[in-house]
PDB file of C-alpha atoms in Angstrom:
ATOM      1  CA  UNK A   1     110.463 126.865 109.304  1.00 48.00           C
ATOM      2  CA  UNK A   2     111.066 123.814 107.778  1.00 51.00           C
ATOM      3  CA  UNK A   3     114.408 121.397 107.417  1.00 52.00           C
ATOM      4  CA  UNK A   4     114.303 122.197 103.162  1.00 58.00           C
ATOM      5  CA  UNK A   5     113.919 125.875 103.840  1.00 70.00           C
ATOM      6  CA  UNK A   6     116.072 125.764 106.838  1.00 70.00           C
ATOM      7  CA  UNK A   7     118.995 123.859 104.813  1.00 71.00           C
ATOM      8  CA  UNK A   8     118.215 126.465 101.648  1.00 75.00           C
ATOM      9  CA  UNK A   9     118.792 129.416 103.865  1.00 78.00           C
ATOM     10  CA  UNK A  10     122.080 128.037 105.027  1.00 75.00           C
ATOM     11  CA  UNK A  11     123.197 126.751 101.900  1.00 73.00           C
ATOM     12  CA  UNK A  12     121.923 130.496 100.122  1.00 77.00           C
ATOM     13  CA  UNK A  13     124.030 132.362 103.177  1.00 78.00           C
ATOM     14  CA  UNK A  14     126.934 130.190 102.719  1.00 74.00           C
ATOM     15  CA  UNK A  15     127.480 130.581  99.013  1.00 74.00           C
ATOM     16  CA  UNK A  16     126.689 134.495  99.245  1.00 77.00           C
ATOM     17  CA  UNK A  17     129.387 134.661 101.576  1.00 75.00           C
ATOM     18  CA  UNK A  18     132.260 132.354 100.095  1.00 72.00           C
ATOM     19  CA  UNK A  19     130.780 131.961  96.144  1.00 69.00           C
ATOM     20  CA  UNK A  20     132.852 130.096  93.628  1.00 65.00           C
ATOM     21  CA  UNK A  21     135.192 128.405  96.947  1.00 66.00           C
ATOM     22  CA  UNK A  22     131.304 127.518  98.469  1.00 63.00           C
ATOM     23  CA  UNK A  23     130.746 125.403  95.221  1.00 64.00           C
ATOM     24  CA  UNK A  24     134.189 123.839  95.307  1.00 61.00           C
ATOM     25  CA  UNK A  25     133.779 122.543  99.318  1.00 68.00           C
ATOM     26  CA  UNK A  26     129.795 121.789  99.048  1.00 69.00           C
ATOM     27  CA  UNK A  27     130.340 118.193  99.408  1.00 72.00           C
ATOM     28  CA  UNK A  28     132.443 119.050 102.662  1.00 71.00           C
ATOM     29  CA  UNK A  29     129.345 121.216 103.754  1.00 71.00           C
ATOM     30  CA  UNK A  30     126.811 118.432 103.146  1.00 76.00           C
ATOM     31  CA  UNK A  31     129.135 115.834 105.300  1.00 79.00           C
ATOM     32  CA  UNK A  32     129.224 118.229 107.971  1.00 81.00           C
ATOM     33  CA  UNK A  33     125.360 119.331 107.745  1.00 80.00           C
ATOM     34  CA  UNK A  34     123.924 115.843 106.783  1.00 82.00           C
ATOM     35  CA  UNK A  35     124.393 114.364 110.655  1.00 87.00           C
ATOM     36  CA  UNK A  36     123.125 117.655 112.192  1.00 86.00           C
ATOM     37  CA  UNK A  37     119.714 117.133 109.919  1.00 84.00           C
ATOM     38  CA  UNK A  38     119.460 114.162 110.383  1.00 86.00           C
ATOM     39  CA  UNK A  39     118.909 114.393 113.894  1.00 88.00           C
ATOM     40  CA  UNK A  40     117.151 117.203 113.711  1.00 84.00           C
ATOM     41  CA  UNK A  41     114.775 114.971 111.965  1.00 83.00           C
ATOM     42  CA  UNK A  42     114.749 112.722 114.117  1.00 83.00           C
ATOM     43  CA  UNK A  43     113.671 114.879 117.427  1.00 81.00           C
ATOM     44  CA  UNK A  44     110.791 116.419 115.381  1.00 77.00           C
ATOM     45  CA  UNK A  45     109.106 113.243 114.493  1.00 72.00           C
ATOM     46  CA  UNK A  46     109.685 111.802 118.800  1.00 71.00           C
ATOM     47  CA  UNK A  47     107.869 114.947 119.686  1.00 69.00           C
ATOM     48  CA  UNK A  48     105.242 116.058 116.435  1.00 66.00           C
ATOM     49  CA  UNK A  49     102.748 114.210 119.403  1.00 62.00           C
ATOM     50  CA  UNK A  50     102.635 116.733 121.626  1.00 64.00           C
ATOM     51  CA  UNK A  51     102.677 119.379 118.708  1.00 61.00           C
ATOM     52  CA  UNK A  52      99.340 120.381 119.107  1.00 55.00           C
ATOM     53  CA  UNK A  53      99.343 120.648 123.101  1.00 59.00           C
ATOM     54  CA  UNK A  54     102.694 122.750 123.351  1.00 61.00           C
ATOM     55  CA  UNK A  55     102.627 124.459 119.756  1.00 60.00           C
ATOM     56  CA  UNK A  56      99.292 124.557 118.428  1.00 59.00           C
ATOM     57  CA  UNK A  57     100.219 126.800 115.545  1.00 66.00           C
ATOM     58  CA  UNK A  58     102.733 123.604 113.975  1.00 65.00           C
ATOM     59  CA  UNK A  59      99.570 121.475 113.781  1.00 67.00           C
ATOM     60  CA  UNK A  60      96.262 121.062 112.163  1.00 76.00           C
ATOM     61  CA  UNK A  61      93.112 121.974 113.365  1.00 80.00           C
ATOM     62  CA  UNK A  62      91.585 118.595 112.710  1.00 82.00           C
ATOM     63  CA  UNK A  63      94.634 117.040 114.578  1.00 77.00           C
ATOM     64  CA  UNK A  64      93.990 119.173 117.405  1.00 76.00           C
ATOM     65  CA  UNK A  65      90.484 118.276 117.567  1.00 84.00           C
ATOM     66  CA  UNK A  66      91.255 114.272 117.259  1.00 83.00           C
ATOM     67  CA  UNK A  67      94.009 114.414 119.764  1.00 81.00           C
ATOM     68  CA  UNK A  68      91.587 116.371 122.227  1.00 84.00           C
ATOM     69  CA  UNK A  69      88.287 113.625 121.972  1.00 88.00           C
ATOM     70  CA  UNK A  70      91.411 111.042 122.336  1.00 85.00           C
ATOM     71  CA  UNK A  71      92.322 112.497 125.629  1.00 84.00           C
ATOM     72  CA  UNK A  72      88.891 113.249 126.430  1.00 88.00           C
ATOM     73  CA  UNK A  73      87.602 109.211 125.799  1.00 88.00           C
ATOM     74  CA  UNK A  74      90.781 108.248 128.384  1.00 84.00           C
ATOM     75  CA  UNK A  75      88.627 110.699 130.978  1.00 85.00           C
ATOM     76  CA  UNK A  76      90.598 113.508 130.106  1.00 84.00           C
ATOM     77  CA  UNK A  77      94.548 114.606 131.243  1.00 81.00           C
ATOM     78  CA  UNK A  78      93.107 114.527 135.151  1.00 82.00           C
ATOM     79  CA  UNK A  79      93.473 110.451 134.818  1.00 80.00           C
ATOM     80  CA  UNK A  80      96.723 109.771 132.644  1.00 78.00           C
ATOM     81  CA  UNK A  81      98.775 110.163 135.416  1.00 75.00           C
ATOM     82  CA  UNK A  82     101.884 109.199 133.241  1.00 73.00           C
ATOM     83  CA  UNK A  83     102.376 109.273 129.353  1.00 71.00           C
ATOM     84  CA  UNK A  84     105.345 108.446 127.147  1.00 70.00           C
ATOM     85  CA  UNK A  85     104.633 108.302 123.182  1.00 66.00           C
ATOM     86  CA  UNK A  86     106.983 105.872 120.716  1.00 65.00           C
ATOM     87  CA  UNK A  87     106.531 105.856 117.827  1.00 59.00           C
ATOM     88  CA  UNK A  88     104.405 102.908 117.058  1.00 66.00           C
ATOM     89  CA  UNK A  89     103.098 102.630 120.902  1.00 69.00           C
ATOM     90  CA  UNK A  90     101.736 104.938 123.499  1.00 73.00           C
ATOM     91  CA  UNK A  91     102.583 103.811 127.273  1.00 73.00           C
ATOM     92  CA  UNK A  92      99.742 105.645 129.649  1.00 77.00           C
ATOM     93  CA  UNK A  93      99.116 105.133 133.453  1.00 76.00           C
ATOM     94  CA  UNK A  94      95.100 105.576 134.031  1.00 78.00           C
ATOM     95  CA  UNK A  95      94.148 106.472 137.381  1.00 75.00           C
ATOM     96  CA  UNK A  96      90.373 105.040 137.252  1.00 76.00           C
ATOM     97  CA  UNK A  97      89.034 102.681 134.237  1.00 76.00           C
ATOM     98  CA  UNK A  98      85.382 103.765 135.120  1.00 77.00           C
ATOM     99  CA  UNK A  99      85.952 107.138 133.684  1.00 82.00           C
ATOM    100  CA  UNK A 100      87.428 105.936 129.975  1.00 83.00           C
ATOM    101  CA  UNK A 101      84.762 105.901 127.363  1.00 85.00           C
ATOM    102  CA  UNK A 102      85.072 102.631 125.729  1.00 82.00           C
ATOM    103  CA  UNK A 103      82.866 103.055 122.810  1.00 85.00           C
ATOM    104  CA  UNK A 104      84.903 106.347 121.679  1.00 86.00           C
ATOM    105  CA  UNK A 105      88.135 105.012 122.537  1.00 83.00           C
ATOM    106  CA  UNK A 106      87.283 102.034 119.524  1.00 82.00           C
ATOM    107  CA  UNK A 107      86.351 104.717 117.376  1.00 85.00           C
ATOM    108  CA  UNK A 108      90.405 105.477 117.415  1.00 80.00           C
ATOM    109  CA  UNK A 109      91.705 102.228 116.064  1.00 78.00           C
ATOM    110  CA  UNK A 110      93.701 101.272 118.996  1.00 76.00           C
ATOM    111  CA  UNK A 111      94.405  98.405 120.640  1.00 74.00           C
ATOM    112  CA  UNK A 112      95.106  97.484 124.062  1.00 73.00           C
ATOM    113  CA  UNK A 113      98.174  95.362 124.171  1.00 68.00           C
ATOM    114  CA  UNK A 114      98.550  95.137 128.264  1.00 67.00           C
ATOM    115  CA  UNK A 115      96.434  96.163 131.366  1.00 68.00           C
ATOM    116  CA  UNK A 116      97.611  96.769 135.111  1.00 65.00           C
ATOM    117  CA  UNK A 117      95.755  96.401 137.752  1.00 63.00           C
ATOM    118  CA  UNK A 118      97.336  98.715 140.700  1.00 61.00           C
ATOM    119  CA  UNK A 119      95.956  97.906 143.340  1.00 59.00           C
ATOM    120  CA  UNK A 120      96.551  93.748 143.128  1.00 60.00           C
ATOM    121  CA  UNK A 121     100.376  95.558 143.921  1.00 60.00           C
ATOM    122  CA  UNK A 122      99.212  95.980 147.040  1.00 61.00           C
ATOM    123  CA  UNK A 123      97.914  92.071 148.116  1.00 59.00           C
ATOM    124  CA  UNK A 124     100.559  89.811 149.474  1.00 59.00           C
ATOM    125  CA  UNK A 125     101.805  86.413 148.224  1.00 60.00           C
ATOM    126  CA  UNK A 126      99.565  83.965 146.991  1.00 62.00           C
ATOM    127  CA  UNK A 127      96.541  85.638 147.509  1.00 62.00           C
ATOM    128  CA  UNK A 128      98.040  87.765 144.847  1.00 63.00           C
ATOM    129  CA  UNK A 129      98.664  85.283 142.536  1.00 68.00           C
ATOM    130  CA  UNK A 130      95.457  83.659 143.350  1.00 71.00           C
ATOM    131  CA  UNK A 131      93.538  86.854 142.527  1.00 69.00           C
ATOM    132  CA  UNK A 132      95.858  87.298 138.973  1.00 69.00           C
ATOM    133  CA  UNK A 133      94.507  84.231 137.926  1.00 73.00           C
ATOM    134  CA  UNK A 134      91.008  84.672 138.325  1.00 72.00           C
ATOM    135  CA  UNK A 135      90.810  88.192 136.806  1.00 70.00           C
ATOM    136  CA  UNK A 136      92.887  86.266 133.970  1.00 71.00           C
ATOM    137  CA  UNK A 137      90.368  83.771 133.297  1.00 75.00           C
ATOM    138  CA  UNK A 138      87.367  86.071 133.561  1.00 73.00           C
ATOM    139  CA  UNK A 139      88.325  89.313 132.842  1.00 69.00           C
ATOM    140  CA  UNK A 140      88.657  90.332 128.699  1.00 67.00           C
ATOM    141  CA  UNK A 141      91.640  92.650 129.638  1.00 64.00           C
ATOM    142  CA  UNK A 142      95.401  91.478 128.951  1.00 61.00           C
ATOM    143  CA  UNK A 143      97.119  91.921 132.578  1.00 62.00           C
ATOM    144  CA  UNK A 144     100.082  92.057 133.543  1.00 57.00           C
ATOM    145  CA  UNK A 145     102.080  93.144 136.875  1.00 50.00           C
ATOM    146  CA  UNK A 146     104.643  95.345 135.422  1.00 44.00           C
ATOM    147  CA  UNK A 147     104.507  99.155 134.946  1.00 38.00           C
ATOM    148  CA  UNK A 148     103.015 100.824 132.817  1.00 40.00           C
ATOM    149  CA  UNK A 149      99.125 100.455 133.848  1.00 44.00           C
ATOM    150  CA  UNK A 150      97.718 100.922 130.193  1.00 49.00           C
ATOM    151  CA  UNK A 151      99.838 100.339 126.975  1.00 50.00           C
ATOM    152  CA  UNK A 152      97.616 101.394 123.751  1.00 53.00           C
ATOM    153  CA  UNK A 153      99.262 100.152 120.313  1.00 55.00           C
ATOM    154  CA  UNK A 154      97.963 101.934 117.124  1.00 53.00           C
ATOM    155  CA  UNK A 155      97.183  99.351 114.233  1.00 48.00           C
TER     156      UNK A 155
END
């Protein structure tokens, strides 16, 4: 059910059960439904990305199919070991880069803002900071040392 047919239902039910007195209070009804809408709104469009994985019925088959080659290009949900979705970013932590499909991953129009390499963590001092700067200089990844591994941002 929609918000419009969810808002018509109320507004139907509320004037069948108080009539002319609904009409006279409906701007009192609109200030105290506007807020609860509103927010409403708002939760359905910071989860309509996982639509298709926990409600398949709410979402498209072609969406379902492009979200499921998405996944599949990062190696599938085996290696995103962590995933939070914003609105105009996705944050994912990929357990191997040897198992992401490059080539189909372009095909999405997304772009890599920032790249983590875990297990640099785990060296000490300035060998560390010896080995950031060399993967800097010759690598064509953006790295970083901070959590999350993988940021993608859609264009």
């Amino acid at each position: 059910m929609s918000k419009f047919s969810l808002k018509a239902a109320i507004i139907k039910s509320l004037d069948d059960l108080f009539g002319d007195s609904y009409r006279a209070c409906k701007s009192y009804i609109d200030w105290f439904f506007g807020p609860i809408f509103a927010i409403l709104r708002r939760v359905k469009s910071a989860i309509s990305f996982f639509f298709w994985k926990i409600f398949p019925s709410r979402s498209s088959e072609l969406e379902r199919e492009r979200y499921k080659k998405f996944i599949e290009s990062l190696g599938g949900w085996k290696n995103v070991t962590a995933f939070t979705c914003r609105a105009k970013s996705w944050h994912l932590k990929i357990t191997h880069e040897f198992l992401i499909d490059w080539d189909t991953l372009k095909t999405f129009n997304v772009k890599i803002i920032y790249w983590g390499w875990p297990y640099l963590d785990l060296s000490l001092g300035s060998y560390s900071r010896w080995m950031y700067k060399r993967l800097k200089r010759f690598s064509d990844k953006p790295i970083g040392r901070a959590i999350p591994k993988c940021s993608l941002k859609k264009n």
